[in-house]
Amino acid sequence: MGDKKSAPVSRSIKAGLQFPVGRIHRHLKQRAHSNTRVGATASVYVAAILEYLCAEILELAGNASKDLKVKRITPRHLLLAIRGDEELDRLIKGTIAGGGVVPHIHKTLVNKK
């Protein structure tokens, strides 16, 4: 009669995300303290935040690579994108391997003519 089972739908598809909600939920449970429960919506929320941050950084890095007239995003472009955005610069404090430094010449060193 009605014994047909529908195909399983992942939580990422249900939430409309690209990032793996199930995997993030598993990692949250592993990192939680003993006998601490992790809600089902917590992993969806974390996955959405991570996906948004990655999309934002990749968009800015893509713009940086376009400005330099290359088609491939390198660590240098990621560094320029992160350091160029005030909010991302505050969020991501660490160094990026192979990124170099942000170009800056102090105003007192510039020749005055």
PDB file of C-alpha atoms in Angstrom:
ATOM      1  CA  MET A   1       0.000   0.000   0.000  1.00  0.00           C
ATOM      2  CA  GLY A   2       2.098   2.965   1.157  1.00  0.00           C
ATOM      3  CA  ASP A   3       5.346   1.151   1.905  1.00  0.00           C
ATOM      4  CA  LYS A   4       7.506   3.228  -0.470  1.00  0.00           C
ATOM      5  CA  LYS A   5      10.145   5.189   1.387  1.00  0.00           C
ATOM      6  CA  SER A   6      11.226   8.519   0.030  1.00  0.00           C
ATOM      7  CA  ALA A   7      14.879   9.158  -0.622  1.00  0.00           C
ATOM      8  CA  PRO A   8      16.752  10.533   2.378  1.00  0.00           C
ATOM      9  CA  VAL A   9      17.229  14.289   2.335  1.00  0.00           C
ATOM     10  CA  SER A  10      20.276  15.701   4.108  1.00  0.00           C
ATOM     11  CA  ARG A  11      20.009  18.489   6.636  1.00  0.00           C
ATOM     12  CA  SER A  12      22.191  20.662   4.401  1.00  0.00           C
ATOM     13  CA  ILE A  13      19.633  20.404   1.593  1.00  0.00           C
ATOM     14  CA  LYS A  14      16.765  21.062   3.994  1.00  0.00           C
ATOM     15  CA  ALA A  15      18.527  24.189   5.243  1.00  0.00           C
ATOM     16  CA  GLY A  16      19.538  25.256   1.728  1.00  0.00           C
ATOM     17  CA  LEU A  17      23.246  25.228   2.555  1.00  0.00           C
ATOM     18  CA  GLN A  18      26.364  23.937   0.829  1.00  0.00           C
ATOM     19  CA  PHE A  19      28.291  23.246   4.033  1.00  0.00           C
ATOM     20  CA  PRO A  20      27.758  19.826   5.688  1.00  0.00           C
ATOM     21  CA  VAL A  21      25.381  20.266   8.622  1.00  0.00           C
ATOM     22  CA  GLY A  22      25.713  16.641   9.773  1.00  0.00           C
ATOM     23  CA  ARG A  23      29.494  16.750   9.858  1.00  0.00           C
ATOM     24  CA  ILE A  24      29.499  20.056  11.764  1.00  0.00           C
ATOM     25  CA  HIS A  25      26.994  18.576  14.249  1.00  0.00           C
ATOM     26  CA  ARG A  26      29.272  15.589  14.782  1.00  0.00           C
ATOM     27  CA  HIS A  27      32.277  17.855  15.422  1.00  0.00           C
ATOM     28  CA  LEU A  28      30.274  20.029  17.812  1.00  0.00           C
ATOM     29  CA  LYS A  29      29.288  16.933  19.793  1.00  0.00           C
ATOM     30  CA  GLN A  30      32.888  15.739  19.920  1.00  0.00           C
ATOM     31  CA  ARG A  31      34.133  19.098  21.191  1.00  0.00           C
ATOM     32  CA  ALA A  32      31.340  19.583  23.770  1.00  0.00           C
ATOM     33  CA  HIS A  33      32.094  18.909  27.419  1.00  0.00           C
ATOM     34  CA  SER A  34      31.002  15.650  29.003  1.00  0.00           C
ATOM     35  CA  ASN A  35      27.266  14.957  28.882  1.00  0.00           C
ATOM     36  CA  THR A  36      26.528  18.277  27.184  1.00  0.00           C
ATOM     37  CA  ARG A  37      23.829  18.148  24.568  1.00  0.00           C
ATOM     38  CA  VAL A  38      24.069  19.960  21.252  1.00  0.00           C
ATOM     39  CA  GLY A  39      20.802  21.166  19.751  1.00  0.00           C
ATOM     40  CA  ALA A  40      19.883  20.237  16.194  1.00  0.00           C
ATOM     41  CA  THR A  41      19.628  23.849  15.065  1.00  0.00           C
ATOM     42  CA  ALA A  42      23.053  24.766  16.469  1.00  0.00           C
ATOM     43  CA  SER A  43      24.848  22.940  13.677  1.00  0.00           C
ATOM     44  CA  VAL A  44      22.612  24.537  11.035  1.00  0.00           C
ATOM     45  CA  TYR A  45      23.407  27.963  12.469  1.00  0.00           C
ATOM     46  CA  VAL A  46      27.166  27.319  12.565  1.00  0.00           C
ATOM     47  CA  ALA A  47      27.126  25.913   9.017  1.00  0.00           C
ATOM     48  CA  ALA A  48      25.265  28.997   7.770  1.00  0.00           C
ATOM     49  CA  ILE A  49      27.766  31.332   9.446  1.00  0.00           C
ATOM     50  CA  LEU A  50      30.759  29.451   8.026  1.00  0.00           C
ATOM     51  CA  GLU A  51      29.228  29.397   4.556  1.00  0.00           C
ATOM     52  CA  TYR A  52      28.551  33.133   4.679  1.00  0.00           C
ATOM     53  CA  LEU A  53      32.099  33.942   5.818  1.00  0.00           C
ATOM     54  CA  CYS A  54      33.628  31.759   3.108  1.00  0.00           C
ATOM     55  CA  ALA A  55      31.440  33.334   0.435  1.00  0.00           C
ATOM     56  CA  GLU A  56      32.367  36.821   1.624  1.00  0.00           C
ATOM     57  CA  ILE A  57      36.100  36.106   1.666  1.00  0.00           C
ATOM     58  CA  LEU A  58      36.020  34.360  -1.712  1.00  0.00           C
ATOM     59  CA  GLU A  59      34.109  37.234  -3.280  1.00  0.00           C
ATOM     60  CA  LEU A  60      36.624  39.801  -2.021  1.00  0.00           C
ATOM     61  CA  ALA A  61      39.571  37.590  -3.022  1.00  0.00           C
ATOM     62  CA  GLY A  62      38.045  37.150  -6.476  1.00  0.00           C
ATOM     63  CA  ASN A  63      37.797  40.917  -6.825  1.00  0.00           C
ATOM     64  CA  ALA A  64      41.448  41.245  -5.753  1.00  0.00           C
ATOM     65  CA  SER A  65      42.539  38.667  -8.325  1.00  0.00           C
ATOM     66  CA  LYS A  66      40.485  40.430 -10.994  1.00  0.00           C
ATOM     67  CA  ASP A  67      42.196  43.734 -10.147  1.00  0.00           C
ATOM     68  CA  LEU A  68      45.575  42.068 -10.654  1.00  0.00           C
ATOM     69  CA  LYS A  69      44.341  40.559 -13.952  1.00  0.00           C
ATOM     70  CA  VAL A  70      44.772  36.903 -13.010  1.00  0.00           C
ATOM     71  CA  LYS A  71      42.189  34.128 -13.012  1.00  0.00           C
ATOM     72  CA  ARG A  72      43.359  32.128 -10.023  1.00  0.00           C
ATOM     73  CA  ILE A  73      42.900  33.072  -6.360  1.00  0.00           C
ATOM     74  CA  THR A  74      46.169  32.714  -4.436  1.00  0.00           C
ATOM     75  CA  PRO A  75      46.979  33.171  -0.730  1.00  0.00           C
ATOM     76  CA  ARG A  76      48.147  36.686  -1.634  1.00  0.00           C
ATOM     77  CA  HIS A  77      44.653  37.567  -2.871  1.00  0.00           C
ATOM     78  CA  LEU A  78      43.110  36.113   0.292  1.00  0.00           C
ATOM     79  CA  LEU A  79      45.425  38.258   2.418  1.00  0.00           C
ATOM     80  CA  LEU A  80      44.623  41.408   0.446  1.00  0.00           C
ATOM     81  CA  ALA A  81      40.894  40.669   0.717  1.00  0.00           C
ATOM     82  CA  ILE A  82      40.952  40.046   4.469  1.00  0.00           C
ATOM     83  CA  ARG A  83      43.221  42.965   5.342  1.00  0.00           C
ATOM     84  CA  GLY A  84      41.290  45.287   3.028  1.00  0.00           C
ATOM     85  CA  ASP A  85      38.016  44.679   4.863  1.00  0.00           C
ATOM     86  CA  GLU A  86      37.860  46.225   8.335  1.00  0.00           C
ATOM     87  CA  GLU A  87      35.479  43.670   9.873  1.00  0.00           C
ATOM     88  CA  LEU A  88      37.267  40.624   8.447  1.00  0.00           C
ATOM     89  CA  ASP A  89      40.601  42.071   9.567  1.00  0.00           C
ATOM     90  CA  ARG A  90      39.320  42.253  13.143  1.00  0.00           C
ATOM     91  CA  LEU A  91      37.877  38.725  12.920  1.00  0.00           C
ATOM     92  CA  ILE A  92      40.899  36.993  11.371  1.00  0.00           C
ATOM     93  CA  LYS A  93      44.015  38.007  13.285  1.00  0.00           C
ATOM     94  CA  GLY A  94      46.369  35.218  12.201  1.00  0.00           C
ATOM     95  CA  THR A  95      48.904  35.187   9.422  1.00  0.00           C
ATOM     96  CA  ILE A  96      48.264  33.626   6.035  1.00  0.00           C
ATOM     97  CA  ALA A  97      51.076  31.411   4.745  1.00  0.00           C
ATOM     98  CA  GLY A  98      52.387  32.721   1.448  1.00  0.00           C
ATOM     99  CA  GLY A  99      50.351  35.899   1.695  1.00  0.00           C
ATOM    100  CA  GLY A 100      53.174  38.392   2.100  1.00  0.00           C
ATOM    101  CA  VAL A 101      52.452  41.816   3.559  1.00  0.00           C
ATOM    102  CA  VAL A 102      49.987  44.557   2.745  1.00  0.00           C
ATOM    103  CA  PRO A 103      51.681  47.304   0.705  1.00  0.00           C
ATOM    104  CA  HIS A 104      52.055  50.495   2.730  1.00  0.00           C
ATOM    105  CA  ILE A 105      54.508  53.383   2.605  1.00  0.00           C
ATOM    106  CA  HIS A 106      54.518  55.689   5.611  1.00  0.00           C
ATOM    107  CA  LYS A 107      53.643  59.262   4.699  1.00  0.00           C
ATOM    108  CA  THR A 108      56.842  60.689   6.186  1.00  0.00           C
ATOM    109  CA  LEU A 109      58.944  58.576   3.809  1.00  0.00           C
ATOM    110  CA  VAL A 110      57.301  59.923   0.668  1.00  0.00           C
ATOM    111  CA  ASN A 111      59.336  62.618  -1.099  1.00  0.00           C
ATOM    112  CA  LYS A 112      57.875  66.097  -0.733  1.00  0.00           C
ATOM    113  CA  LYS A 113      58.331  68.181  -3.870  1.00  0.00           C
TER     114      LYS A 113
END
